[in-house]
XYZ file of C-alpha atoms in Angstrom:
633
model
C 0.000 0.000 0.000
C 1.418 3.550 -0.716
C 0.382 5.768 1.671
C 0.574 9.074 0.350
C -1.214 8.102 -2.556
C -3.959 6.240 -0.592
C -3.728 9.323 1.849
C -4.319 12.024 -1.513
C -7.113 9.216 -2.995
C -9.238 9.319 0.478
C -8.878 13.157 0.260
C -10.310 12.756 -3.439
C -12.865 10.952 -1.967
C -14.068 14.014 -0.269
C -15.225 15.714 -3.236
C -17.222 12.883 -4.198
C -18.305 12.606 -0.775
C -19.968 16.736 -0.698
C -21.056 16.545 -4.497
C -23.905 13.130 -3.347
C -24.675 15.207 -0.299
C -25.344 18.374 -2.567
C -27.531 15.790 -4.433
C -29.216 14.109 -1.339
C -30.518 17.472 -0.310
C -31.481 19.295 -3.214
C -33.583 16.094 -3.376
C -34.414 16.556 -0.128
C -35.419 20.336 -0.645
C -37.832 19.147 -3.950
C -39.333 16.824 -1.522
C -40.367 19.144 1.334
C -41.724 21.753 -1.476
C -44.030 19.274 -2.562
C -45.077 18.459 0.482
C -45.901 21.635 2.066
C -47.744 22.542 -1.196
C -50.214 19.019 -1.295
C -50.593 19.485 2.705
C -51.136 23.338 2.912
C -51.956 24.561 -0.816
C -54.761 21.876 -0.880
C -56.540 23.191 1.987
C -56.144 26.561 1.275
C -57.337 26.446 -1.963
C -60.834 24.740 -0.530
C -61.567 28.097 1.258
C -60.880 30.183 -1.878
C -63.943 31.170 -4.078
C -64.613 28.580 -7.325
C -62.800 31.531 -9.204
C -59.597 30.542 -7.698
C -59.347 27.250 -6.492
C -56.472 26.578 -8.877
C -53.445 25.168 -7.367
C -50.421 26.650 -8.252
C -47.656 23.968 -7.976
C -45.018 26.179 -8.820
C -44.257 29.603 -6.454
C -40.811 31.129 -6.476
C -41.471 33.106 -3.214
C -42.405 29.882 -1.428
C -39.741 27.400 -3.380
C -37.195 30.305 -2.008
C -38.241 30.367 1.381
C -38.393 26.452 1.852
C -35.120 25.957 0.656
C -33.971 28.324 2.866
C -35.398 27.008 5.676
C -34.567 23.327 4.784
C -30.743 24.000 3.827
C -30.386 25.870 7.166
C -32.048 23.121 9.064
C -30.083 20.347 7.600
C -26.686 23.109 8.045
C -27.737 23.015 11.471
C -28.392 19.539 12.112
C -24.669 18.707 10.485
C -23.097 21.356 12.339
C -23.787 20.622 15.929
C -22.992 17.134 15.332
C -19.436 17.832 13.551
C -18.860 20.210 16.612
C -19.762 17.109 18.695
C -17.319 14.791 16.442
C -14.708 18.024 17.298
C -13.982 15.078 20.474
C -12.119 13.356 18.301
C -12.406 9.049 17.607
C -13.915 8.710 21.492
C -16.422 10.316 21.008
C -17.673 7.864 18.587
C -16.783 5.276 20.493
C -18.208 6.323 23.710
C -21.864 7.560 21.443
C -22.072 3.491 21.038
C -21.510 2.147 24.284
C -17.930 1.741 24.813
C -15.935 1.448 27.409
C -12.194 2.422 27.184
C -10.270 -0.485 28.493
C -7.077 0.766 30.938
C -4.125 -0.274 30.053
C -3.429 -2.186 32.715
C -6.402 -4.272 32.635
C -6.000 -7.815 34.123
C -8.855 -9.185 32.286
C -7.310 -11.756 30.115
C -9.592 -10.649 26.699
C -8.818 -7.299 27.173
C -4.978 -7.617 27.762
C -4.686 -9.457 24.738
C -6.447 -6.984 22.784
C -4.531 -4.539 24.415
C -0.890 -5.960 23.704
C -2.274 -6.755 19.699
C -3.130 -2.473 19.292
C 0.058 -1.867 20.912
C 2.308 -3.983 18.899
C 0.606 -2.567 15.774
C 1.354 1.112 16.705
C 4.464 0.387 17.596
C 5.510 -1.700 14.094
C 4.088 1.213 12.105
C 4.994 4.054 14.174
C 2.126 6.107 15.259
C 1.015 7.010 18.993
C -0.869 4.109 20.635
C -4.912 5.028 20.404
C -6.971 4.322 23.092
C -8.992 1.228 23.337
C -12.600 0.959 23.484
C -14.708 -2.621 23.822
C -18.643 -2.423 22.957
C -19.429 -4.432 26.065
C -22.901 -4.795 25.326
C -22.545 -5.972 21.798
C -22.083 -9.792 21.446
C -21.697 -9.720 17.228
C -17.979 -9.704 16.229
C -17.411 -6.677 14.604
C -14.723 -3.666 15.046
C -14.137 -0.185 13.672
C -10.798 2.646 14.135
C -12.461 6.805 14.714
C -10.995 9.663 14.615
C -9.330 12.831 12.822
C -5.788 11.787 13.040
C -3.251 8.942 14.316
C -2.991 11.614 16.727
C -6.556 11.584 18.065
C -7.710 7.595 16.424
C -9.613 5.342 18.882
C -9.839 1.480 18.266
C -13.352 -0.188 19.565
C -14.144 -3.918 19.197
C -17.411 -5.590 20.534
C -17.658 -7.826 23.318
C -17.944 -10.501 21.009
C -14.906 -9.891 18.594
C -12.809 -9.545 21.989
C -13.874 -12.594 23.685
C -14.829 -15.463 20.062
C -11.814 -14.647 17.830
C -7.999 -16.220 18.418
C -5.336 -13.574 18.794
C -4.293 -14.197 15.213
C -8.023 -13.401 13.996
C -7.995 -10.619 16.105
C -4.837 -9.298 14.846
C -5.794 -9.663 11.502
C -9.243 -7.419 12.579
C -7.047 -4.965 13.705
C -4.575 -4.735 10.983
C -7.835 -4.404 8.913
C -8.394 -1.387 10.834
C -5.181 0.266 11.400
C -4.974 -0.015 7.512
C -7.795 2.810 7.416
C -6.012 4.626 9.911
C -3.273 4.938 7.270
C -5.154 5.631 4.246
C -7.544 8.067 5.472
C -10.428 6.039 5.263
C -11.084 7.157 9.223
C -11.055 11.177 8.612
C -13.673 10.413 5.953
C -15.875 8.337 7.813
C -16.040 11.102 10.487
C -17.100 13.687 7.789
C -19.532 11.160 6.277
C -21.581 10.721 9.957
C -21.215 14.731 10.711
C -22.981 15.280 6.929
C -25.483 12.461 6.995
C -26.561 14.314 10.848
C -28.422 17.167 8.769
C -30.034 14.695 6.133
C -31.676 12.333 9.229
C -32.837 15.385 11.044
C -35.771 16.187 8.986
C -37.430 12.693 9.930
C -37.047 13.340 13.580
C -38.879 16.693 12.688
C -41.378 15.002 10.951
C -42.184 12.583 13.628
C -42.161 16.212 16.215
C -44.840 17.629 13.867
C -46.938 14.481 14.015
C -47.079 14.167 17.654
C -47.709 17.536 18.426
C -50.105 18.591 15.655
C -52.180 15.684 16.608
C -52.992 17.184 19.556
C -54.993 20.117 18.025
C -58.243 20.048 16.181
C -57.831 23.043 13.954
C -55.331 22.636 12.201
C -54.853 18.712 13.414
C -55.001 17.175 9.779
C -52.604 19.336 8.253
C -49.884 18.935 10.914
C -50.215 15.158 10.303
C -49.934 14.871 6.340
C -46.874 17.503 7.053
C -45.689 15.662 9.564
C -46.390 12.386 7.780
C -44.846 13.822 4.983
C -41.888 15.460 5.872
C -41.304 11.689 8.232
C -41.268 10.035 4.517
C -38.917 12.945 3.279
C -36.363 11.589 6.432
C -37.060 8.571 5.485
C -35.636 9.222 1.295
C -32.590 11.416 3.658
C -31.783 7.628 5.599
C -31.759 6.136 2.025
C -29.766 8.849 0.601
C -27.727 8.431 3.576
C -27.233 4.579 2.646
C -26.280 4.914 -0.744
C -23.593 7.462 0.242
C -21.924 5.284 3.191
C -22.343 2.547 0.252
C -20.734 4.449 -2.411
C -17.816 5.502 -0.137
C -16.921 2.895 2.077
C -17.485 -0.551 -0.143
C -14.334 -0.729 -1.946
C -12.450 0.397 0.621
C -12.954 -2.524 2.720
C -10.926 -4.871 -0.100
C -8.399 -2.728 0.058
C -8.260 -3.025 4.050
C -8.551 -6.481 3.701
C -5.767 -7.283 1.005
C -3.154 -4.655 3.670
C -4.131 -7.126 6.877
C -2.534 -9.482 5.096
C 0.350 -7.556 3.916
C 1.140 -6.412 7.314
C 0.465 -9.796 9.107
C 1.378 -11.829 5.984
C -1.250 -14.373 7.712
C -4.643 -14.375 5.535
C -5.739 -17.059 8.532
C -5.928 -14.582 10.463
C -8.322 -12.139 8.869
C -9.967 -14.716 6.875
C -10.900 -16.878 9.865
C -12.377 -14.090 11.517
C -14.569 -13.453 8.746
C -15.321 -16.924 8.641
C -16.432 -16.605 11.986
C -18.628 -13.615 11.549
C -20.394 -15.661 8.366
C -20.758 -18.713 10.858
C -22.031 -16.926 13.990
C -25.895 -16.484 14.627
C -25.259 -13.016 15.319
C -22.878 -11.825 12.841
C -21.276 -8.736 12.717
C -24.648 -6.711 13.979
C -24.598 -4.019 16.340
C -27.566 -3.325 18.431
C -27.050 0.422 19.130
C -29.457 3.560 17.977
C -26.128 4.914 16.717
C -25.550 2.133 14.265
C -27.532 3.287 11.115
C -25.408 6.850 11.415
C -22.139 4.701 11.762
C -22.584 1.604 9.732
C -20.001 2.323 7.377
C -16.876 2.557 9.595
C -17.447 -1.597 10.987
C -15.276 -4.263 9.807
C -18.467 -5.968 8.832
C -22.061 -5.167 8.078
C -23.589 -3.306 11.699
C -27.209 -3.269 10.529
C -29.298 -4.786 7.721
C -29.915 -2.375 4.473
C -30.523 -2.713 0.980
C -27.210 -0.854 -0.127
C -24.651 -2.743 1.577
C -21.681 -0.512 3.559
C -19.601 -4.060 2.955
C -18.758 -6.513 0.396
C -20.497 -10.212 1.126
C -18.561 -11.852 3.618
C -18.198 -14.564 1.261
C -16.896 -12.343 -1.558
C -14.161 -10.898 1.222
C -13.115 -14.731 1.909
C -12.856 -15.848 -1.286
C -10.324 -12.762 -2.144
C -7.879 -13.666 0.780
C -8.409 -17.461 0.347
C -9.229 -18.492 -2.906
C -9.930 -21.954 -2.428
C -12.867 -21.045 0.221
C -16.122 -23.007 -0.150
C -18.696 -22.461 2.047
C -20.587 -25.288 2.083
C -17.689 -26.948 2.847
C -17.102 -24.945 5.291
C -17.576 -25.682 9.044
C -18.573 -23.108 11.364
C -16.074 -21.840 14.154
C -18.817 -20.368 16.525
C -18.206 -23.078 19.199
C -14.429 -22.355 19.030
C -12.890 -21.788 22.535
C -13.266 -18.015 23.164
C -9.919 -16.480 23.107
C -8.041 -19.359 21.560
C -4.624 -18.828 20.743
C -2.471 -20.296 18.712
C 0.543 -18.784 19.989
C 2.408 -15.052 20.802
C 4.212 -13.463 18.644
C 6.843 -12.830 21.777
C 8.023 -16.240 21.182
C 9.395 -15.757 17.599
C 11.828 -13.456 18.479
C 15.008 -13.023 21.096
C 13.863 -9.836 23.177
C 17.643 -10.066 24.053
C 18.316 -8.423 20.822
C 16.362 -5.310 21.874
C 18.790 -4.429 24.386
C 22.328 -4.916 21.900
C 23.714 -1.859 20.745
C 24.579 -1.520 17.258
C 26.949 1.551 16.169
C 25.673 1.378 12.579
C 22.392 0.448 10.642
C 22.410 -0.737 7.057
C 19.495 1.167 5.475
C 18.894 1.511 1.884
C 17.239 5.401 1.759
C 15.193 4.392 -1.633
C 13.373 1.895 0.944
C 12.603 4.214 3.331
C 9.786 6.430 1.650
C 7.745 2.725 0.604
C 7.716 2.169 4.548
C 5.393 4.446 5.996
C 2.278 3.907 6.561
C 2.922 0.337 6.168
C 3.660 -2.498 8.309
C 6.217 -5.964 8.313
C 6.133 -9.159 10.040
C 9.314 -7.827 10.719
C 8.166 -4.736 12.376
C 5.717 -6.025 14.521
C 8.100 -9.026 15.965
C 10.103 -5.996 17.209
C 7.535 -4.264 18.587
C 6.292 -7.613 20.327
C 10.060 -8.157 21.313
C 10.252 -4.520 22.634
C 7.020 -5.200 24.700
C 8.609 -8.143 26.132
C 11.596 -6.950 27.058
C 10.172 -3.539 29.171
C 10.695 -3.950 32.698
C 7.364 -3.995 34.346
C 8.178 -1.436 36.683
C 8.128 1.227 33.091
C 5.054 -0.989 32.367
C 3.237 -0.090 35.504
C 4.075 4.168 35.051
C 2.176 4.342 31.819
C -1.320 3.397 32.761
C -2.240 6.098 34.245
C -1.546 10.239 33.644
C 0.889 10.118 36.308
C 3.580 7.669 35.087
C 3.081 8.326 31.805
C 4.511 11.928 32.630
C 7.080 10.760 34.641
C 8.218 8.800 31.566
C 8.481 10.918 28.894
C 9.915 13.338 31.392
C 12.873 11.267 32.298
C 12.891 10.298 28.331
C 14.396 14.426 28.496
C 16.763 13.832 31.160
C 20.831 14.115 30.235
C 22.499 11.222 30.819
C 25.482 13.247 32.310
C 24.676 12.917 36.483
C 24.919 16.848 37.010
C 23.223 17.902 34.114
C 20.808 15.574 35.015
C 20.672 16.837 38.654
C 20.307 20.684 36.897
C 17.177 19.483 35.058
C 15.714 17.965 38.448
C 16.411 21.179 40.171
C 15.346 23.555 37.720
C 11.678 21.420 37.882
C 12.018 21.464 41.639
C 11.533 25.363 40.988
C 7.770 24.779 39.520
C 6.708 20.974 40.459
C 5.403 19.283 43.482
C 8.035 17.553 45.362
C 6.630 14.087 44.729
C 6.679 14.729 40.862
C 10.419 15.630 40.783
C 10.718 12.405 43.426
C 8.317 10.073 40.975
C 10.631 11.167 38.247
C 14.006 10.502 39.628
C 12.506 7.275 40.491
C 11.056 6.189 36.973
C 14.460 7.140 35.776
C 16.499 4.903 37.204
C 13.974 1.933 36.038
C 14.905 3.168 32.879
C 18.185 2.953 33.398
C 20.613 1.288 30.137
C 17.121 1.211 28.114
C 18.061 0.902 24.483
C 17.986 4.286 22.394
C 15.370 2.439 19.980
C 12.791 1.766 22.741
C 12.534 5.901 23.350
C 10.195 6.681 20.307
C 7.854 3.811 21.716
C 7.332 5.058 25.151
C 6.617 8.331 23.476
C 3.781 6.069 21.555
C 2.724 4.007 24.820
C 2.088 6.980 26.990
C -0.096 9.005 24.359
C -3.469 6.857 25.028
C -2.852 7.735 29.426
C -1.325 11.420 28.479
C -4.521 11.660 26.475
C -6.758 11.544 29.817
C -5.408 14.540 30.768
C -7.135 18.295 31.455
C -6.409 20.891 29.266
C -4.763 22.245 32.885
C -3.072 18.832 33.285
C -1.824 19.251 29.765
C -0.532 22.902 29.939
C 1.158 21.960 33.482
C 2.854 18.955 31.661
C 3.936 20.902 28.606
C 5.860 23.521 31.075
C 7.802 20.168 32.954
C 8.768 19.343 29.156
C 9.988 23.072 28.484
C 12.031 23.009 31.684
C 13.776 19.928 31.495
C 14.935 20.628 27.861
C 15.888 24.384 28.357
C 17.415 23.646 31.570
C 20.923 23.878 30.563
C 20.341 26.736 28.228
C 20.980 25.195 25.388
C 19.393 22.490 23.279
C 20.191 19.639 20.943
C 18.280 18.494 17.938
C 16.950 15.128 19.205
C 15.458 17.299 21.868
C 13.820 19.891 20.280
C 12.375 16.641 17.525
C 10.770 14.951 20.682
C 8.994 18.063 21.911
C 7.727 18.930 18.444
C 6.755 14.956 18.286
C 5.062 15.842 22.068
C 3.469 19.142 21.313
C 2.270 18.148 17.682
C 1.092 14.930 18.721
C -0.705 15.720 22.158
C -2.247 19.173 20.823
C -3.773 17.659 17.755
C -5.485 15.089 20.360
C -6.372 18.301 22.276
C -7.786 20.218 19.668
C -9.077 17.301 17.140
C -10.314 18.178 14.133
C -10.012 17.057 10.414
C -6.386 18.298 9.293
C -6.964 20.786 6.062
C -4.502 20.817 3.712
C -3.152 24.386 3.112
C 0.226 24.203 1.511
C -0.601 22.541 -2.205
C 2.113 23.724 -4.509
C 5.840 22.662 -3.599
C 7.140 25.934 -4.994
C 5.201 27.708 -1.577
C 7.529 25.765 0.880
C 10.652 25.510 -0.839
C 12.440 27.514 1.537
C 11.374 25.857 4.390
C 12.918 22.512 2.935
C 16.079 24.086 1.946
C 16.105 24.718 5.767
C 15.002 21.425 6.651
C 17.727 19.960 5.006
C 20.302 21.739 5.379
C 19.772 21.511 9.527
C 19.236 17.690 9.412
C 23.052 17.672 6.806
C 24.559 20.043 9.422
C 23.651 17.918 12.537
C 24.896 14.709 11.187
C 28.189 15.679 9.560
C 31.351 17.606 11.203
C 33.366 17.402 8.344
C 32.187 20.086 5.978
C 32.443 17.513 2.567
C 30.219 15.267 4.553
C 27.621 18.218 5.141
C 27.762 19.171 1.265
C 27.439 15.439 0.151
C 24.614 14.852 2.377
C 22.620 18.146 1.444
C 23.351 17.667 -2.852
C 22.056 13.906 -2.273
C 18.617 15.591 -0.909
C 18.334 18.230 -3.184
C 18.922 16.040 -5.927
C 15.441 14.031 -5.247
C 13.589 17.468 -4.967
C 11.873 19.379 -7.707
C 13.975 22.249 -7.611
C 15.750 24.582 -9.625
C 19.918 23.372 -9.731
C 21.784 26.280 -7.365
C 20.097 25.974 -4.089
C 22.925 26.125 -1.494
C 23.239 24.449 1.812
C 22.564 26.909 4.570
C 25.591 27.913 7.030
C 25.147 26.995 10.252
C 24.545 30.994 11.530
C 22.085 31.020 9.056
C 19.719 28.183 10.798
C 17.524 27.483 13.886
C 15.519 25.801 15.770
C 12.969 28.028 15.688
C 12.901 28.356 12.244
C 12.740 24.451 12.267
C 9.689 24.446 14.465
C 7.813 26.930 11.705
C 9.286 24.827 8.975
C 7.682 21.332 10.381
C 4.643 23.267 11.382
C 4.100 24.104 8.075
C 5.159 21.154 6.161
C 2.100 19.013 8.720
C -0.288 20.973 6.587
C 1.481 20.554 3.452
C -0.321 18.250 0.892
C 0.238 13.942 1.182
C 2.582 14.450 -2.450
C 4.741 17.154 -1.024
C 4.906 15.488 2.182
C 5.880 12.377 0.157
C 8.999 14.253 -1.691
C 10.248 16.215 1.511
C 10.594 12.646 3.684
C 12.136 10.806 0.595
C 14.557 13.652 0.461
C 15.780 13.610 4.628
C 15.885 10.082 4.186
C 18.598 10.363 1.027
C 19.688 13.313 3.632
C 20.507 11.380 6.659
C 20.862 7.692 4.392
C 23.235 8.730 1.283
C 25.719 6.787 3.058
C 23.155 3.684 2.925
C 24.336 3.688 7.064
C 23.150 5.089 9.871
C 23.288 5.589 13.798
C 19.815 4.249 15.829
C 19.926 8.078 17.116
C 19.957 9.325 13.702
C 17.326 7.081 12.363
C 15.625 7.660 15.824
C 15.673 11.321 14.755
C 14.318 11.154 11.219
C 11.075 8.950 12.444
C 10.832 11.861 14.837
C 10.509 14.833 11.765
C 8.673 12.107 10.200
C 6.122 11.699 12.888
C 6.088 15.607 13.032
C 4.395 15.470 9.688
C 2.268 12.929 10.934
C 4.091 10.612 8.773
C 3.897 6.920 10.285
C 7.425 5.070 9.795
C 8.005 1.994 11.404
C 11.119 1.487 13.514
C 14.667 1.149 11.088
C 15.711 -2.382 12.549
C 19.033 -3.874 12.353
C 19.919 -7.038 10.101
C 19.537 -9.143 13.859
C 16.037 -8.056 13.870
């Protein structure tokens, strides 16, 4: 799967998306005209003199005025539910009954769903999202929310938590993270805030009704209104269908077909679907929220004549072409939670913990990584998992440890610098954070460089809980320990863009607009980009040149463009650079991380802190790159 092109073909998607809702209502506006005119020109015309009991069906005042009034109501009905949505993927979650799960959950189920969402954010390098089970849905069925990897939520029902084997349920959730990559997950958010405004005119049909039925004057005409404009919500829900049908269908092949890639086990996904066809409650969910969500499930939620899905058996057949369903037996009286084994055991979580001076990385590689996930990837992320002491384990379920680990992430490993930071916090903090700090960094003590990045990731979904005061408090710890020595590195200032980017989007979620379109706007931003990232990795001034030409040279820029001196640069200017370039559009995005990678690569070798720091711009432009792993790995 290429992610920037699945990421630019979901924003495509968009258009098509607002021209069938420009459709659905103008339909919708036709339909209440008509309406009003049978229900109220009929009657009026009865009172009128035999002169002028002609009907006019056609009045421009009154088509005006009810498309006025119908355009605003369905504006209105859309708006206050995308301001809702503003909460971000848990919202959506929690509007169907879900429960987050806490990470340190000894339920058995929910641990194992757990450790199968973390190992997948960690393989393909975004921030952990929160988990959410549908506790009161048995069906199996699952579905990813949200804006951004930044603000993404993953919900499964009871029944896909507790029926499917870890390696169904890990295909399930490949399925899923696959639409947090390709944008699928932004534009299922949009479709449910749009589709709001359609549904509300049968809710204020069925008002109408009840109240007009009360009153004998004018009793009659309330209900055909009422009964009419109920039918006109009614042609909005099928509207509604077609659209989640038009968008969504395809998609889910595509999700499909990348589960596999990144588990390279079609068993997996395959006998989960097998068990949805099998089971005698399927994939449906039972919530009032269903019919405005259906389209974001891994599987049919409710019964309707335009399918959100593929047929189950169609899906099968793709992944495993020698499926026959007859044949078939069914796996609903399989041991819940059957496992066929961990993926912990396939790998030597020893091998976390060696240090390696160099990696071999080809940099033409790097750009077809994001956004996608290895076998490879996802062994290291299980062997990483494995190998954190318990004690680290234990700090980031809650808001607490989680901020006492990314806090001592900051701290220098020289013993008075270190002792500086500590003090300079001691200025602002509570004793017993500066205390819980010192303490979480000693557990932390000899960690590998590699595992830094994924703590970032595995404290998002607790740093997440936080209050906007929590958050602001938290965000002045980070400022303190970095500036503490007046003076700071460019690892540093990555992981508190990575921080600030990350936890503000979460903060503030919303669907990301694209503003920068045309490379030629940003060029020198990326001339700055680059020539920080050549200056940081190279002493020797050759070494800077070489490394700055071999970016330029993949970049669709006029030949002259010099490398920067180092007077010339900062950090600051960095921080507006990557600011920018997170708004920039998936295709420039695309060129400007193919170009630090032949930056920091064009040696075809690299450090784990310099590939450590190139995930980190990376992640900065909410690019997700798994971890670079060593030939051992």
């Amino acid at each position: 799967m290429d992610f920037f092109s699945e990421q630019s073909r979901s924003r495509g998607k968009t258009t098509q998306l607002v021209i069938l809702f420009i459709i659905a209502v103008a339909g919708i506006v036709l339909s209440v005209y008509t309406v009003i005119v049978i229900a109220f020109g009929f009657f009026i015309s009865q009172g009128a003199s035999h002169s002028t009991r002609v009907l006019h069906w056609f009045n421009w005042e009154l088509f005006l005025a009810v498309s006025i009034i119908t355009v605003l109501v369905i504006a209105i009905g859309s708006i206050f539910k995308i301001i809702a949505l503003g909460k971000g993927g848990s919202y959506v979650a929690e509007s169907l009954g879900g429960m987050l799960i806490n990470r340190g959950t000894t339920n058995a189920d929910e641990r194992k769903l757990v450790n199968v969402v973390e190992e997948m954010a960690i393989a393909s390098g975004i921030p952990v999202p929160q988990v959410y089970v549908l506790d009161g849905e048995e069906g199996i069925n699952a579905f990813a929310a949200g804006y951004t990897t930044n603000d993404a939520v993953v919900a499964v029902t009871r029944g896909c938590m507790t029926m499917l084997t870890r390696d169904e349920l890990q295909g399930v959730i490949a399925h899923e993270f696959s639409h947090i990559f390709n944008g699928d997950m932004r534009l299922n958010i949009r479709i449910i805030g749009l589709l709001s405004g359609i549904l509300i005119i049968a809710n204020i049909g069925y008002i109408i009704m009840r109240t007009g039925s009360r009153s004998r004057k004018s009793g009659a005409q309330a209900a055909i209104a009422g009964l009419g404009l109920l039918a006109i919500g009614y042609v909005g829900v099928f509207a509604g269908r077609i659209i989640q049908s038009a968008i969504s269908r395809q998609r889910e092949f595509l999700a499909d077909a990348s589960a596999v890639q990144f588990t390279r086990n079609p068993s997996g996904i395959a006998g989960a679907l097998k068990k949805i066809g099998g089971f005698a409650r399927g994939s449906k969910i039972k919530s009032s929220a269903a019919s405005e969500t259906c389209h974001m499930f891994f599987s049919s939620a409710i019964n309707s004549l335009f399918a959100t899905h593929p047929p189950i058996t169609e899906r099968i057949r793709r992944i495993d072409p020698s499926f026959d369903r007859k044949s078939e037996k069914s796996k609903r009286t399989a041991a819940p939670g059957a496992d066929r084994g961990h993926a912990f055991q396939s790998f030597d979580a020893g091998g976390i913990n060696s240090q390696t001076s160099r990696l071999s990385v080809d940099p033409d590689e790097i750009t077809g990584r994001a956004g996608n996930i290895s076998p490879q990837s996802v062994s290291f992320s299980s062997a990483l998992l494995a190998a954190l002491p318990d004690k680290i384990q234990n700090e980031l379920q809650d808001i607490f440890g989680a901020s006492a680990v990314v806090c001592a992430l900051l701290l220098d490993a020289n013993h008075d610098e270190r002792e500086n930071q500590l003090n300079m916090l001691g200025h602002v903090a509570p004793d017993k954070t500066v205390i819980h700090i010192r303490m979480t960094a000693g557990h932390m003590k000899g960690l590998d460089p590699r595992m830094r990045l994924p703590l970032l990731d595995l404290a998002f979904p607790a740093l997440r809980q936080m209050s906007v005061d929590q958050y602001r408090t938290f965000l002045n710890h980070i400022k303190i320990l970095i500036e503490a020595d007046k003076k700071i590195n460019l690892y540093e200032f990555c992981f508190k863009e990575v921080i600030t980017h990350r936890l503000g989007a979460a903060f503030n979620a919303s669907s990301q607009k694209v503003t920068y379109k045309k490379f030629d706007d940003l060029v020198p931003d990326i001339i700055n980009l680059i020539s920080i990232l050549a200056h940081a990795g190279h002493s020797d001034s050759k070494d800077t040149e070489v490394a700055f030409n071999a970016a330029m040279y993949r970049l669709p820029v006029r030949a002259g463009n010099r490398i920067l001196p180092r007077d010339r640069i900062s950090l600051q200017s960095l921080h507006e650079t990557l600011s920018r370039l997170a708004f920039a559009s998936p295709g420039i995005k695309k060129t400007v991380f193919d170009a630090c990678a032949h930056c920091v690569l064009y040696d075809k070798t690299v450090t784990v802190e310099e590939a450590e720091l190139l995930r980190a711009i990376a992640y900065s432009m909410d690019i997700p790159v798994p971890p670079f792993l060593s030939d051992n790995c």
